[in-house]
XYZ file of N, CA and C in Angstrom:
432
model
N 100.050 140.720 79.656
C 100.079 140.228 81.354
C 101.529 140.592 81.628
N 101.607 141.561 82.680
C 102.881 141.736 82.981
C 102.953 141.191 84.685
N 104.442 140.041 84.792
C 104.548 139.784 86.055
C 105.586 140.629 87.003
N 105.884 140.561 88.159
C 106.711 140.928 89.228
C 108.088 140.020 88.938
N 108.940 140.782 88.883
C 110.371 139.972 88.628
C 110.509 138.991 89.718
N 111.031 137.414 89.228
C 110.995 136.326 90.176
C 112.458 136.357 90.923
N 112.287 136.329 92.268
C 113.739 136.192 93.133
C 114.218 134.785 92.897
N 113.410 133.659 92.777
C 114.167 132.257 92.431
C 113.792 132.109 91.217
N 114.587 131.221 90.554
C 114.547 130.850 89.325
C 113.371 129.326 89.247
N 113.339 128.534 90.292
C 112.799 127.256 90.122
C 111.454 127.432 90.299
N 110.947 127.236 91.582
C 109.715 127.521 91.903
C 108.834 128.779 91.285
N 109.467 129.590 91.461
C 109.147 130.854 90.686
C 108.918 131.427 89.450
N 109.622 130.335 88.375
C 109.429 130.561 87.220
C 108.545 129.453 86.694
N 108.299 128.264 87.525
C 107.401 127.564 87.175
C 105.899 128.282 87.560
N 105.730 128.749 88.756
C 104.356 129.018 88.980
C 104.247 130.610 87.782
N 105.200 131.191 87.176
C 104.910 131.836 86.510
C 104.678 131.159 85.010
N 105.214 130.334 84.558
C 105.299 129.501 83.507
C 103.247 128.932 83.580
N 103.131 128.308 84.836
C 101.647 128.067 84.802
C 100.757 129.093 84.728
N 100.863 130.174 85.313
C 99.876 131.388 85.153
C 99.738 131.880 83.785
N 100.972 132.052 83.268
C 100.889 132.369 81.722
C 100.302 130.883 80.957
N 100.713 130.207 80.698
C 99.688 129.199 79.712
C 98.491 128.969 80.560
N 97.922 129.033 81.634
C 96.706 129.190 81.954
C 95.564 130.479 81.419
N 96.748 131.436 81.403
C 96.169 132.787 80.837
C 95.638 132.976 79.420
N 96.765 132.369 79.020
C 96.803 132.175 77.253
C 95.948 130.958 76.918
N 95.537 129.618 77.630
C 94.437 128.833 76.902
C 93.584 129.487 77.255
N 93.556 130.351 78.874
C 91.890 130.689 78.740
C 91.034 131.451 77.952
N 91.973 132.299 77.355
C 91.636 133.340 76.336
C 91.666 132.528 74.784
N 92.004 131.494 74.970
C 92.022 130.469 73.167
C 90.532 130.445 73.514
N 89.908 130.369 72.016
C 88.773 130.012 71.630
C 88.599 128.369 71.569
N 87.482 128.450 72.126
C 86.866 126.947 72.164
C 86.394 126.378 70.959
N 86.374 125.282 70.565
C 85.724 125.206 69.114
C 86.151 124.041 68.409
N 85.675 123.334 67.066
C 86.223 122.758 66.559
C 87.690 122.881 65.913
N 88.415 124.413 65.929
C 89.600 124.449 65.443
C 90.818 124.423 66.319
N 90.166 124.116 67.864
C 90.869 124.060 69.127
C 92.287 122.892 68.879
N 93.316 123.086 69.333
C 94.125 121.694 69.385
C 93.573 120.838 70.389
N 93.680 119.823 70.106
C 93.369 118.864 71.348
C 94.023 118.861 72.359
N 95.397 119.221 72.371
C 96.359 118.904 73.813
C 96.035 120.108 74.832
N 95.314 121.320 73.969
C 95.086 122.401 74.778
C 94.581 122.592 75.872
N 93.249 121.709 75.678
C 92.343 121.183 77.007
C 93.363 120.535 78.210
N 94.275 119.762 77.689
C 94.882 118.850 78.678
C 96.061 119.992 79.353
N 96.821 121.161 78.730
C 97.586 121.700 79.250
C 96.947 122.578 80.036
N 95.481 123.390 79.553
C 95.345 124.189 80.395
C 94.319 123.110 81.943
N 94.380 121.866 81.893
C 93.997 121.433 83.061
C 95.327 121.160 83.943
N 96.284 120.767 83.493
C 97.600 120.667 83.969
C 97.967 122.059 84.705
N 98.076 122.862 84.116
C 98.667 124.349 84.593
C 97.592 124.799 85.671
N 96.571 124.659 85.873
C 95.515 124.847 86.467
C 95.684 124.183 88.026
N 95.894 122.698 87.483
C 96.352 121.756 88.772
C 97.565 122.319 89.362
N 98.336 122.611 88.698
C 99.876 122.850 89.146
C 99.786 124.577 89.822
N 99.391 125.402 89.310
C 99.197 126.353 89.879
C 98.429 125.962 91.743
N 97.117 125.280 91.224
C 96.372 125.041 92.448
C 97.203 124.123 93.687
N 98.395 123.469 93.362
C 99.307 122.278 93.819
C 100.448 123.459 94.311
N 100.904 124.360 93.664
C 101.846 125.186 94.098
C 101.414 126.294 95.212
N 100.128 126.927 95.054
C 99.477 127.699 96.191
C 99.347 126.571 97.589
N 98.937 125.593 97.306
C 98.356 124.696 98.553
C 99.829 124.341 99.380
N 100.749 124.039 98.181
C 101.842 123.657 99.299
C 102.425 124.978 99.540
N 102.653 125.585 98.876
C 102.933 127.042 99.987
C 102.502 127.452 100.928
N 101.050 127.792 100.831
C 100.205 127.564 102.224
C 100.408 127.090 103.496
N 100.424 125.577 103.249
C 100.563 124.825 104.262
C 101.998 124.676 104.821
N 103.163 125.139 104.027
C 104.621 125.274 104.606
C 104.310 126.715 105.526
N 103.741 127.592 105.524
C 103.884 128.839 105.657
C 102.648 128.778 107.256
N 101.693 127.715 106.722
C 100.598 127.391 107.989
C 101.692 126.600 109.281
N 102.388 125.631 108.694
C 103.130 124.805 109.402
C 104.620 125.725 110.296
N 104.869 126.971 109.591
C 105.776 127.789 110.030
C 105.450 128.189 111.395
N 103.824 128.876 111.189
C 103.213 129.603 112.132
C 102.912 128.385 113.143
N 102.283 127.228 113.055
C 101.995 126.190 114.051
C 103.369 126.083 115.199
N 104.754 125.857 114.478
C 105.644 125.532 115.180
C 106.352 126.535 115.780
N 106.146 127.861 115.095
C 106.465 128.898 116.338
C 105.654 129.269 117.350
N 104.212 128.362 117.488
C 103.272 128.984 118.570
C 103.899 127.326 119.327
N 104.114 126.793 118.932
C 104.023 125.276 119.760
C 105.654 125.888 120.648
N 106.450 126.300 119.683
C 107.714 126.598 120.503
C 107.736 127.507 121.350
N 106.858 128.676 121.560
C 106.634 129.634 122.262
C 105.750 129.209 123.333
N 104.761 128.262 123.164
C 104.071 127.586 124.423
C 105.121 126.938 125.340
N 105.880 126.083 124.895
C 106.643 125.066 125.472
C 107.725 126.006 126.112
N 108.456 126.884 125.773
C 109.163 127.451 126.513
C 108.377 128.243 127.617
N 107.371 128.885 127.496
C 106.455 129.899 128.350
C 106.240 128.375 129.391
N 106.302 127.232 129.440
C 105.223 126.397 130.065
C 106.476 125.882 131.302
N 107.770 125.507 130.305
C 108.748 125.417 130.961
C 109.454 126.329 132.000
N 109.222 127.407 131.881
C 109.555 128.845 132.923
C 108.669 129.050 133.693
N 107.515 128.433 133.459
C 106.140 128.396 134.598
C 106.500 127.394 135.849
N 106.829 126.326 134.940
C 107.263 124.730 135.723
C 108.581 125.124 136.749
N 109.250 125.457 135.915
C 110.605 125.996 136.581
C 110.699 126.796 137.693
N 109.578 127.731 137.761
C 109.084 128.455 138.935
C 108.246 128.158 139.976
N 107.807 127.078 139.570
C 106.604 126.635 140.497
C 105.486 126.902 140.516
N 105.051 127.519 139.385
C 103.739 128.130 139.092
C 102.567 127.037 138.686
N 103.057 126.185 138.171
C 102.632 124.475 137.490
C 103.321 123.678 137.732
N 102.584 122.417 137.597
C 103.086 121.207 137.228
C 102.629 120.302 136.130
N 103.758 120.264 135.185
C 103.454 119.402 133.966
C 103.405 118.167 134.080
N 102.501 117.414 133.516
C 102.250 115.984 133.503
C 102.843 115.441 132.100
N 104.458 115.473 132.067
C 104.789 114.842 130.595
C 104.164 113.452 130.034
N 104.295 112.726 130.640
C 103.816 111.191 130.840
C 102.256 111.455 129.793
N 101.672 112.045 130.638
C 100.361 112.543 129.908
C 100.092 112.741 128.668
N 100.948 113.878 128.572
C 101.075 114.767 127.209
C 101.686 113.856 126.194
N 102.542 112.714 126.962
C 102.708 111.726 125.636
C 102.350 110.948 124.956
N 101.209 110.325 126.181
C 100.461 109.730 125.827
C 99.320 110.105 125.240
N 99.294 111.276 125.199
C 97.998 111.868 124.312
C 98.750 112.494 122.778
N 99.740 112.597 122.644
C 100.529 113.102 121.331
C 100.725 111.466 120.459
N 101.030 110.630 121.503
C 101.056 108.941 120.672
C 99.725 108.769 120.212
N 98.864 108.632 120.880
C 97.566 108.618 120.710
C 97.351 109.017 119.357
N 96.882 110.210 119.087
C 97.061 111.098 118.224
C 97.817 110.837 116.885
N 98.946 110.743 116.932
C 99.787 110.851 116.068
C 100.678 109.740 115.366
N 100.213 108.712 116.237
C 100.678 107.004 115.489
C 99.784 106.741 114.464
N 99.837 106.930 113.512
C 98.948 106.697 112.660
C 99.099 105.082 111.984
N 100.226 104.437 111.933
C 100.229 102.775 112.046
C 99.665 102.278 112.812
N 100.013 102.818 114.023
C 99.133 101.916 115.569
C 100.281 100.984 115.961
N 101.461 101.384 115.470
C 102.489 100.364 116.140
C 103.138 101.153 117.631
N 102.483 102.052 117.975
C 102.988 102.613 119.209
C 103.986 103.609 119.480
N 104.492 103.692 118.453
C 105.449 104.467 118.049
C 105.437 105.845 117.308
N 105.839 107.024 117.407
C 105.766 108.184 115.951
C 107.089 108.099 115.507
N 107.011 107.641 113.867
C 108.286 107.528 113.618
C 108.154 108.502 111.525
N 108.874 108.341 111.393
C 108.486 109.094 109.936
C 107.165 107.942 109.024
N 107.368 106.896 109.209
C 106.430 106.398 108.595
C 105.087 106.658 108.884
N 104.984 107.040 110.295
C 103.236 108.037 110.706
C 103.145 109.103 109.389
N 104.533 110.083 109.734
C 104.705 110.982 109.085
C 104.445 110.922 107.306
N 104.891 109.671 106.883
C 104.825 109.937 105.413
C 103.359 109.141 105.057
N 102.835 108.296 106.087
C 101.568 107.881 106.043
C 100.440 109.380 105.964
N 100.667 110.051 106.960
C 99.937 111.608 107.022
C 100.006 112.370 105.748
N 101.028 112.158 105.503
C 101.401 113.281 104.046
C 100.486 112.938 103.059
N 100.743 110.991 103.058
C 100.372 110.394 101.439
C 98.540 110.840 101.973
N 98.126 110.864 103.048
C 96.808 111.268 102.988
C 96.306 112.671 103.087
N 96.933 113.446 103.569
C 96.812 114.927 103.198
C 96.914 115.190 101.471
N 97.959 114.578 100.889
C 97.817 114.708 99.331
C 96.678 113.819 98.792
N 96.624 113.133 99.240
C 95.246 112.059 98.422
C 93.771 113.139 98.719
N 93.546 113.580 99.764
C 92.575 114.469 100.545
C 92.196 115.878 99.108
N 93.913 116.470 99.175
C 94.072 117.586 98.369
C 94.032 117.253 96.888
N 94.149 116.323 96.368
C 94.176 115.950 94.882
C 92.850 115.716 94.112
N 91.764 114.991 95.504
C 90.688 114.134 95.118
C 90.004 115.951 94.214
N 89.447 115.320 92.947
C 89.007 116.154 92.386
C 89.464 116.773 90.915
N 91.044 116.634 91.381
C 91.978 117.762 90.456
C 91.953 117.145 89.462
N 91.981 118.020 87.967
C 92.050 117.154 86.964
C 93.278 116.440 86.435
N 94.365 116.864 87.061
C 95.330 115.941 86.694
C 96.507 116.261 88.125
N 96.298 115.061 88.854
C 97.005 114.945 89.941
C 98.732 114.928 90.000
N 99.154 114.758 88.746
C 100.602 114.765 88.648
C 100.991 116.081 88.966
N 100.634 117.016 87.927
C 100.783 118.392 88.310
C 100.499 119.178 89.168
N 99.374 118.550 90.170
C 99.050 118.683 91.279
C 100.059 118.846 92.391
N 100.764 117.399 92.279
C 101.621 116.835 93.169
C 103.103 117.629 93.050
N 103.779 117.947 91.670
C 104.826 118.674 91.432
C 104.803 120.104 91.683
N 103.519 120.496 91.492
C 103.323 121.996 91.991
C 103.342 122.083 93.243
N 102.840 121.370 93.909
C 102.563 121.099 95.839
C 104.128 121.005 96.064
N 105.150 120.375 95.659
C 106.105 120.100 95.827
C 107.058 121.168 95.483
N 106.646 121.791 94.557
C 107.553 123.330 94.267
C 107.356 124.278 95.395
N 105.714 124.604 95.901
C 105.219 125.445 96.473
C 105.877 124.799 97.647
N 105.721 123.947 98.625
C 106.315 123.658 99.628
C 107.658 123.755 99.920
N 108.383 123.635 98.810
C 109.982 123.906 99.128
C 110.216 125.355 99.300
N 109.385 126.040 98.544
C 109.667 127.768 98.478
C 109.757 128.193 99.392
């Protein structure tokens, strides 16, 4: 199995190691002579690989989403400044608080972001054999 050279040592090396371990263990014969740890390693490397892929995808999607929101904001501001539209920022703020205030304290804070992140990770980790490996892979993929 040949892989392309990796640009970054940390996350890329982790991804390569997880993929190589998964492919090596997938080709290993199952049976009475199998090492008892190989099943755990196989599950962990699969979970880490899936976590990395999910984190990487979520980061890319978030960047695209923020780019679109920024463009829409700039366009609306230009249209409002030229008198083509009227923006009711108080209604936008109320709707934003209604949807993004997870803990119900009336303000959107970092606690709301942390609670949303925890709910997302719990959703993504459900049914995964190794939640710790998934979380590690997710963190590395999101940082990449």
